[in-house]
Amino acid sequence: MADMEELKTTMKVMMQGINELKEGQQKYEEEMRILRSENADVKVKLNEQGSRVEMLEKEKIRNNLVITGFEVNTDDCDLIKKHTGNFIKEKLGVESKIKTVRKLGPKKGILEIETFENKIDI
């Protein structure tokens, strides 16, 4: 009879342990659902940001103009910008709205024009 009581007690303890494990498993599964949902949201936002960055890069490049054969013997961007603007005005008769200038070599550079329309005019 004592063995039967001991067996019942052992079974109760085991059932409590199993119930605790089930509760823990349910909490874990709920946390995993939440994390998966957050992960999916982050992926969507990352894709949106990637698209936005790509669009901004294309827009920035869209206004760029590469020039070659125009020799400037300085690294001063403001001076290069001034000379390039004057050159375009003299040779092409177009008032250029140059935003920035980057020198790529002794006879090559990139002009970032303020608007795409101004780039088309040049």
GROMACS .gro file of C-alpha atoms in nm:
model
  122
    1MET     CA    1   0.000   0.000   0.000
    2ALA     CA    2   0.286   0.235   0.077
    3ASP     CA    3   0.429   0.152  -0.263
    4MET     CA    4   0.102   0.259  -0.425
    5GLU     CA    5   0.104   0.595  -0.243
    6GLU     CA    6   0.465   0.647  -0.336
    7LEU     CA    7   0.381   0.566  -0.697
    8LYS     CA    8   0.091   0.816  -0.694
    9THR     CA    9   0.316   1.085  -0.550
   10THR     CA   10   0.581   1.016  -0.811
   11MET     CA   11   0.318   1.033  -1.087
   12LYS     CA   12   0.187   1.367  -0.955
   13VAL     CA   13   0.539   1.509  -0.947
   14MET     CA   14   0.602   1.384  -1.300
   15MET     CA   15   0.272   1.533  -1.424
   16GLN     CA   16   0.360   1.868  -1.264
   17GLY     CA   17   0.697   1.856  -1.437
   18ILE     CA   18   0.533   1.773  -1.769
   19ASN     CA   19   0.281   2.057  -1.724
   20GLU     CA   20   0.564   2.300  -1.644
   21LEU     CA   21   0.748   2.186  -1.955
   22LYS     CA   22   0.433   2.235  -2.166
   23GLU     CA   23   0.385   2.586  -2.027
   24GLY     CA   24   0.749   2.667  -2.095
   25GLN     CA   25   0.717   2.529  -2.447
   26GLN     CA   26   0.404   2.740  -2.511
   27LYS     CA   27   0.580   3.054  -2.388
   28TYR     CA   28   0.879   2.973  -2.608
   29GLU     CA   29   0.654   2.918  -2.911
   30GLU     CA   30   0.476   3.250  -2.848
   31GLU     CA   31   0.809   3.431  -2.820
   32MET     CA   32   0.920   3.268  -3.145
   33ARG     CA   33   0.599   3.382  -3.320
   34ILE     CA   34   0.658   3.738  -3.201
   35LEU     CA   35   1.023   3.730  -3.309
   36ARG     CA   36   0.933   3.589  -3.652
   37SER     CA   37   0.674   3.862  -3.698
   38GLU     CA   38   0.924   4.132  -3.596
   39ASN     CA   39   1.184   3.977  -3.826
   40ALA     CA   40   0.940   3.988  -4.119
   41ASP     CA   41   0.864   4.354  -4.042
   42VAL     CA   42   1.234   4.438  -4.030
   43LYS     CA   43   1.290   4.263  -4.364
   44VAL     CA   44   1.010   4.465  -4.523
   45LYS     CA   45   1.152   4.790  -4.384
   46LEU     CA   46   1.502   4.693  -4.500
   47ASN     CA   47   1.375   4.631  -4.852
   48GLU     CA   48   1.194   4.966  -4.848
   49GLN     CA   49   1.511   5.143  -4.732
   50GLY     CA   50   1.715   4.962  -4.997
   51SER     CA   51   1.473   5.079  -5.265
   52ARG     CA   52   1.484   5.433  -5.130
   53VAL     CA   53   1.866   5.436  -5.128
   54GLU     CA   54   1.874   5.296  -5.482
   55MET     CA   55   1.633   5.565  -5.600
   56LEU     CA   56   1.839   5.841  -5.435
   57GLU     CA   57   2.161   5.706  -5.588
   58LYS     CA   58   2.003   5.698  -5.934
   59GLU     CA   59   1.870   6.050  -5.888
   60LYS     CA   60   2.211   6.175  -5.779
   61ILE     CA   61   2.388   6.004  -6.069
   62ARG     CA   62   2.121   6.128  -6.309
   63ASN     CA   63   2.244   6.485  -6.262
   64ASN     CA   64   2.611   6.395  -6.312
   65LEU     CA   65   2.802   6.490  -6.624
   66VAL     CA   66   3.147   6.348  -6.704
   67ILE     CA   67   3.380   6.584  -6.886
   68THR     CA   68   3.706   6.490  -7.053
   69GLY     CA   69   3.975   6.688  -7.228
   70PHE     CA   70   3.933   6.994  -7.009
   71GLU     CA   71   4.269   7.050  -6.844
   72VAL     CA   72   4.281   7.222  -6.507
   73ASN     CA   73   4.605   7.235  -6.312
   74THR     CA   74   4.460   7.268  -5.965
   75ASP     CA   75   4.286   7.055  -5.706
   76ASP     CA   76   4.077   7.344  -5.571
   77CYS     CA   77   3.717   7.238  -5.641
   78ASP     CA   78   3.582   7.593  -5.626
   79LEU     CA   79   3.833   7.709  -5.886
   80ILE     CA   80   3.761   7.408  -6.108
   81LYS     CA   81   3.388   7.476  -6.072
   82LYS     CA   82   3.437   7.839  -6.176
   83HIS     CA   83   3.659   7.752  -6.476
   84THR     CA   84   3.425   7.475  -6.589
   85GLY     CA   85   3.120   7.702  -6.563
   86ASN     CA   86   3.297   7.970  -6.766
   87PHE     CA   87   3.410   7.711  -7.025
   88ILE     CA   88   3.055   7.579  -7.071
   89LYS     CA   89   2.918   7.932  -7.099
   90GLU     CA   90   3.182   8.033  -7.357
   91LYS     CA   91   3.179   7.720  -7.574
   92LEU     CA   92   2.815   7.612  -7.548
   93GLY     CA   93   2.644   7.939  -7.464
   94VAL     CA   94   2.461   7.777  -7.174
   95GLU     CA   95   2.448   7.908  -6.820
   96SER     CA   96   2.539   7.606  -6.610
   97LYS     CA   97   2.427   7.552  -6.254
   98ILE     CA   98   2.707   7.334  -6.122
   99LYS     CA   99   2.655   7.198  -5.772
  100THR     CA  100   2.988   7.022  -5.720
  101VAL     CA  101   3.294   6.918  -5.918
  102ARG     CA  102   3.517   6.617  -5.859
  103LYS     CA  103   3.843   6.577  -6.041
  104LEU     CA  104   3.907   6.224  -6.169
  105GLY     CA  105   4.238   6.286  -6.340
  106PRO     CA  106   4.440   6.556  -6.514
  107LYS     CA  107   4.184   6.588  -6.796
  108LYS     CA  108   3.873   6.426  -6.653
  109GLY     CA  109   3.611   6.525  -6.398
  110ILE     CA  110   3.254   6.479  -6.286
  111LEU     CA  111   3.014   6.770  -6.262
  112GLU     CA  112   2.706   6.741  -6.048
  113ILE     CA  113   2.451   6.969  -6.208
  114GLU     CA  114   2.174   7.118  -5.991
  115THR     CA  115   1.885   7.001  -6.210
  116PHE     CA  116   1.840   6.737  -6.477
  117GLU     CA  117   1.691   7.001  -6.708
  118ASN     CA  118   2.011   7.205  -6.682
  119LYS     CA  119   2.213   6.892  -6.761
  120ILE     CA  120   2.003   6.837  -7.075
  121ASP     CA  121   2.066   7.199  -7.180
  122ILE     CA  122   2.441   7.143  -7.155
   0.00000   0.00000   0.00000
